Coordinates of C-alpha atoms and ligand atoms in Angstrom, one line a residue:
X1 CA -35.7 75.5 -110.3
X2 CA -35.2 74.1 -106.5
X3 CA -31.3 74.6 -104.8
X4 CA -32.6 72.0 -102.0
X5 CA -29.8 69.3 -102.2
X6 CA -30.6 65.5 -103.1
X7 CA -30.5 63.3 -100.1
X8 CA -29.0 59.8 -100.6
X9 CA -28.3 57.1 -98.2
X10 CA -26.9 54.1 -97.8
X11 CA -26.1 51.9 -95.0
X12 CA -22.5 53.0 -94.4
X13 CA -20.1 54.2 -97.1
X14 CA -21.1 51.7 -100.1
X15 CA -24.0 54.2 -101.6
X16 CA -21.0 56.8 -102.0
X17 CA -20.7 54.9 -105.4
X18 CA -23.9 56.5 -106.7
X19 CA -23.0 59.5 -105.1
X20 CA -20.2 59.9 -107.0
X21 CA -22.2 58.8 -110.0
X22 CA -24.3 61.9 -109.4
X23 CA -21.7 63.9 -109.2
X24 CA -20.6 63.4 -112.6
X25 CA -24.0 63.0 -114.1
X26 CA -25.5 66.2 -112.6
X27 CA -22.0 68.1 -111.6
X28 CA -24.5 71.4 -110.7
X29 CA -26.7 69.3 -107.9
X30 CA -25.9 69.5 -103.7
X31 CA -26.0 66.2 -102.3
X32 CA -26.4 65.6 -98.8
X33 CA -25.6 62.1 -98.0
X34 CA -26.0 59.6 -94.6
X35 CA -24.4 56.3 -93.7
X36 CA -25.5 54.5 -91.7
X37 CA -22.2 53.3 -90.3
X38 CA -23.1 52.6 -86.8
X39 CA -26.0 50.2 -87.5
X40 CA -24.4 48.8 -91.0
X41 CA -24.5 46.5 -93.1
X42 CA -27.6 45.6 -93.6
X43 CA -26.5 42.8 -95.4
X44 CA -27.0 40.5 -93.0
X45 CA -29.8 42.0 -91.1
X46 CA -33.6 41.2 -91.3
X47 CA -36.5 43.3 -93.4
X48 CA -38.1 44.3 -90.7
X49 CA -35.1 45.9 -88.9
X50 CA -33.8 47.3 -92.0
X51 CA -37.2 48.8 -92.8
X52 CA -37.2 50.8 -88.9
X53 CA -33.5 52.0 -90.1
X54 CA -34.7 53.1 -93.8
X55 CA -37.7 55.3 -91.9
X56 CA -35.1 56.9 -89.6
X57 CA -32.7 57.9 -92.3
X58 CA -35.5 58.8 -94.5
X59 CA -37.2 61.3 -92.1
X60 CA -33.5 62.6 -90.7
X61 CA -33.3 63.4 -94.6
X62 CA -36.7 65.0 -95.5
X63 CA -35.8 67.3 -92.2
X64 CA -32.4 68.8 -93.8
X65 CA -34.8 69.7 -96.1
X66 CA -34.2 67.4 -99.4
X67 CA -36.0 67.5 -102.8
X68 CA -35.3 64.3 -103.5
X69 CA -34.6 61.0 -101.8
X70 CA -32.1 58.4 -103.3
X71 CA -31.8 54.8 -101.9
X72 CA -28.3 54.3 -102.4
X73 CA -28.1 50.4 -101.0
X74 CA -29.6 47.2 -102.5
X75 CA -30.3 45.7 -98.8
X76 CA -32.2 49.1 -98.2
X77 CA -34.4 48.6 -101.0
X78 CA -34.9 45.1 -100.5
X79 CA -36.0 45.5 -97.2
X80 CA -39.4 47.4 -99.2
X81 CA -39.6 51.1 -99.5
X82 CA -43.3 51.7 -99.4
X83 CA -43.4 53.3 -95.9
X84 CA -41.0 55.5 -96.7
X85 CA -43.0 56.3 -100.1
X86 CA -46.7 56.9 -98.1
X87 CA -44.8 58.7 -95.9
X88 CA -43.8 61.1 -98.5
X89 CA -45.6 61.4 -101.0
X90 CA -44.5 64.6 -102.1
X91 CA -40.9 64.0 -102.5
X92 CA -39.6 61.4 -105.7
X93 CA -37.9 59.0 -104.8
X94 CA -35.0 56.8 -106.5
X95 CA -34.2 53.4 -105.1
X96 CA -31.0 51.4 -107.2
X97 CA -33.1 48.2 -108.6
X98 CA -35.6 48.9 -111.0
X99 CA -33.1 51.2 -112.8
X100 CA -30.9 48.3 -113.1
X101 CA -33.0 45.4 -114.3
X102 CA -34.8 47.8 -117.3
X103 CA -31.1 47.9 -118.4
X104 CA -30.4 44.4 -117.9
X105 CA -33.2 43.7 -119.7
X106 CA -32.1 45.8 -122.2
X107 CA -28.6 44.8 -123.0
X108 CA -28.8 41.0 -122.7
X109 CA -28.9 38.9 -125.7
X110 CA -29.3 35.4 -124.8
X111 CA -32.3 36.2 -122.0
X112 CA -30.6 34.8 -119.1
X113 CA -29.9 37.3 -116.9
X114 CA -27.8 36.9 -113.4
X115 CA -27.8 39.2 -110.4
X116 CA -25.4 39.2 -107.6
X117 CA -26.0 41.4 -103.8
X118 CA -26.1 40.5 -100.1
X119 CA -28.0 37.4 -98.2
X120 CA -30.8 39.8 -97.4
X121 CA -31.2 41.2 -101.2
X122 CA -31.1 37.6 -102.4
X123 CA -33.4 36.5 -99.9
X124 CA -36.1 39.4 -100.6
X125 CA -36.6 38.5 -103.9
X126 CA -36.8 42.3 -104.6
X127 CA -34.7 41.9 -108.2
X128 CA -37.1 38.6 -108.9
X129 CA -40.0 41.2 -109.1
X130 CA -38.6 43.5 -110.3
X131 CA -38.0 41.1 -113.3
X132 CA -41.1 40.1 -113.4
X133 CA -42.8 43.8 -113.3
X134 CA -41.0 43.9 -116.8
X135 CA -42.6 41.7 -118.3
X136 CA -40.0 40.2 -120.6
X137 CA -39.2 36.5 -121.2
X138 CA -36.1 36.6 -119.3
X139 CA -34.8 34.2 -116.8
X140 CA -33.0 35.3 -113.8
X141 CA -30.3 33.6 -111.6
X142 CA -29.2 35.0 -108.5
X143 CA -26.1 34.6 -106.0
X144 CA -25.7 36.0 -102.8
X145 CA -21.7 37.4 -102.2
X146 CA -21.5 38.3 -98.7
X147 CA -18.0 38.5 -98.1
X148 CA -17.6 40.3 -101.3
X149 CA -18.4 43.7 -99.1
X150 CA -15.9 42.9 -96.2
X151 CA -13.1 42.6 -98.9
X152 CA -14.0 46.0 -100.7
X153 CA -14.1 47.5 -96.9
X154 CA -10.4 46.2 -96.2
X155 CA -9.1 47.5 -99.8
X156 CA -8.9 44.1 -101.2
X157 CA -9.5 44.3 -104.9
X158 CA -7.2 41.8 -106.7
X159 CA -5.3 39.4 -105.8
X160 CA -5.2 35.6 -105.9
X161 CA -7.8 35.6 -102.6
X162 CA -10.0 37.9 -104.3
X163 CA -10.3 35.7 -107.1
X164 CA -10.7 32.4 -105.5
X165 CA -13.7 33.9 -103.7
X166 CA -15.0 35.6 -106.8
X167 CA -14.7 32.0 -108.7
X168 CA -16.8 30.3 -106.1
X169 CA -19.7 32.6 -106.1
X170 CA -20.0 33.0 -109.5
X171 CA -19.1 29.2 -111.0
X172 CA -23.5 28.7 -110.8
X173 CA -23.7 31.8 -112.7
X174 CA -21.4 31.0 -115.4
X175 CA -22.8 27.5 -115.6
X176 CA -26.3 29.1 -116.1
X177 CA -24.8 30.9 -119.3
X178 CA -25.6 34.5 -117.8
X179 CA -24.9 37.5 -120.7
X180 CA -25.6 40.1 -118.3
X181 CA -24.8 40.5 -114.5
X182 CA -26.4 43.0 -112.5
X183 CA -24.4 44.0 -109.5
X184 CA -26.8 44.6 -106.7
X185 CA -24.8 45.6 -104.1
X186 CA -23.3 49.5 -103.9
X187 CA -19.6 47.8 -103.2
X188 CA -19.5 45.4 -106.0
X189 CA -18.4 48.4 -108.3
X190 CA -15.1 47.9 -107.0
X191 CA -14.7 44.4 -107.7
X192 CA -16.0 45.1 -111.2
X193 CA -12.3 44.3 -112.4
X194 CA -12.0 41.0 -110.8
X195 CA -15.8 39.8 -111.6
X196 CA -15.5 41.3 -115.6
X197 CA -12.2 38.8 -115.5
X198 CA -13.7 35.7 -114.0
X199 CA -17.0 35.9 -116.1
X200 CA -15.5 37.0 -119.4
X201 CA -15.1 40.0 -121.4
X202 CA -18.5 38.7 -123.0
X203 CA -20.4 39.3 -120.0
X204 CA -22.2 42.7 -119.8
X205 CA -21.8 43.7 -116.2
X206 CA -24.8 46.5 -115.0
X207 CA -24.0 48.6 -112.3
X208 CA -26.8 50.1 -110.3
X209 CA -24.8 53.7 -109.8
X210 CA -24.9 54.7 -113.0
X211 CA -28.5 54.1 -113.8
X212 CA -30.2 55.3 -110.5
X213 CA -28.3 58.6 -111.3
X214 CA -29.7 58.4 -114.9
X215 CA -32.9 58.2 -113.1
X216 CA -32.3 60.9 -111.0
X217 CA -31.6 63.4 -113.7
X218 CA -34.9 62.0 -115.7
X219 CA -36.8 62.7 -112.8
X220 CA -35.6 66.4 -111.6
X221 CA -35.7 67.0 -115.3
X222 CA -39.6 65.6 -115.5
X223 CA -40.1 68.0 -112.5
X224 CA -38.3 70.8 -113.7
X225 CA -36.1 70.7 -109.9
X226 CA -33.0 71.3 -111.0
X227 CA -30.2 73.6 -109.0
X228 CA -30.0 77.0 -110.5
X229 CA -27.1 77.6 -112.3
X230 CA -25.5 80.8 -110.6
X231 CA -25.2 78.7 -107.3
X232 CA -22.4 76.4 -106.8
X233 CA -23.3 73.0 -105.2
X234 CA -22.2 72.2 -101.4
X235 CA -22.2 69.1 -100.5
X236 CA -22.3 67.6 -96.6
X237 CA -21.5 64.1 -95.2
X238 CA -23.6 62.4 -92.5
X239 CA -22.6 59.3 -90.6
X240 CA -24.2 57.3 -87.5
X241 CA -20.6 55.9 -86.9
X242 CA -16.9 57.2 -86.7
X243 CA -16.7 60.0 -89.0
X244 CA -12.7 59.4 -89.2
X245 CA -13.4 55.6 -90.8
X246 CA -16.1 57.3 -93.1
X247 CA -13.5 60.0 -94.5
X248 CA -11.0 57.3 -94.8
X249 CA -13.4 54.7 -96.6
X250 CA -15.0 57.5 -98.1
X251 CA -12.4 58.5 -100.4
X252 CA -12.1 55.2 -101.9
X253 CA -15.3 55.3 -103.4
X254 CA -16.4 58.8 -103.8
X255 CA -12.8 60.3 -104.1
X256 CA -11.5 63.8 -103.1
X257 CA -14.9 65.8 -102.7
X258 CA -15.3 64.7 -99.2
X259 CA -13.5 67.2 -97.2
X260 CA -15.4 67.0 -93.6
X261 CA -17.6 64.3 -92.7
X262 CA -20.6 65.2 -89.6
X263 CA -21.3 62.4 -86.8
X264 CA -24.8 62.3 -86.3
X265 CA -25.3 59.4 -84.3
X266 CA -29.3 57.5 -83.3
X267 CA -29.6 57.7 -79.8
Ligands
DGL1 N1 -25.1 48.9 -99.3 C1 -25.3 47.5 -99.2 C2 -26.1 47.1 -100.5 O1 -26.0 47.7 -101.5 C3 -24.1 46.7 -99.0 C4 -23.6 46.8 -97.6 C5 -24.6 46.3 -96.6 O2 -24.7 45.0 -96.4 O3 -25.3 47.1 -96.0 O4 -26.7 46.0 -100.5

């Protein structure tokens, strides 16, 4: 038993969609959670700036006091995460890839597999080795969707805009005869409506919230760190940036559990 909370991070309020897919997958766990609003997205950032911003979360994290540390943001993990995992070694860690391509891997029938997320995801190559680490005769096609992130953030979902956007980005996909589409990016869950429309119903779309937190509840149950019953979670909200806008956002992708939101700002 451990009643530390699980720390999970993102660069702004995009990871909230694993949050929230932690708190229905282990409704008993404390989550403390930091965006990174001020210095987000990272998106369009390099590696090796992303990489200083992953260490700084990381360590603000591990001194709340976490038992666990969960990568909430494709770009983040992109950007490489073995620093952070030399740095500590004692505490498991769950980034949002791997978890999605053993399910892709899984669920697609025709072996080509397609994977959407920001320039710097796309650029890293991080879901082309990931593929690869699997080991399976699969063929993968990516697409970066960069403004698919600034429409989420202004509530634009639907709409005739929406889907001339979503078309353009995905016509190579659905000329490559993708099955399965992973999307790499923590808003893209939000757009699953629009994207499930433009590739078809046939299309098997992964989403990288769900099976991190199926990843996370493998792993506390592996090390035998779960919460213990008799004490209700709490959960606290941590953002670089204007902790108003975070609320606000916030709710759209987490929904009601976040009730205050802290401003912890870098400098
Ligand atoms: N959270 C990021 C991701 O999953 C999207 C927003 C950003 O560019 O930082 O890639």
């Amino acid at each position: 038993m451990d009643d530390r909370p699980i720390g999970v991070f993102d660069s702004g309020v995009g990871g909230l969609t694993v949050a929230r897919a932690l708190l229905d997958y282990l409704p008993g766990e404390s989550i403390i959670y930091y965006g990174d609003t001020a210095r987000g997205p990272y998106g369009p950032l390099e590696r090796d700036e992303v990489r200083g911003y992953v260490d700084d979360v990381a360590g603000l994290l591990v001194n709340e006091g976490v038992k666990m540390l969960v990568v909430a943001c494709n770009s983040a993990s992109s950007a490489g995460l073995d620093h952070i995992r030399n740095a500590y070694p004692d505490i498991a860690l769950v980034e949002v890839i791997e978890p999605a391509v053993r399910a892709a891997v899984k669920a697609t029938r025709n072996r080509h597999i397609g994977v959407i997320g920001t320039a710097l995801t796309v650029a890293s190559g991080s879901y082309v080795r990931a593929i690869a680490m699997t080991r399976e005769n699969v063929e993968l096609f990516q697409h970066a969707c960069p403004r698919f992130v600034e429409l989420v953030e202004r509530g634009e979902t639907a709409g005739p805009e929406v889907q001339r956007i979503a078309e353009e980005y995905l016509s190579s996909l659905i000329e490559s005869d993708v099955d399965t589409l992973i999307l790499g990016c923590t808003h893209y869950p939000l757009l699953r409506g629009v994207i499930q429309y433009v590739m078809g119903r046939d299309v098997v779309l992964i989403e990288s919230d769900k099976e991190a937190a199926i990843d996370v509840f493998s792993e506390l149950t592996r090390r035998e760190m779960f919460r213990p019953r008799d004490l209700p979670p709490q959960h606290r909200f941590l953002s670089s940036g204007d902790p108003k806008q975070f609320e606000e956002l916030g709710h759209r992708f987490l929904g009601p559990e976040i009730t205050k939101v802290e401003e912890q700002p870098w400098s």
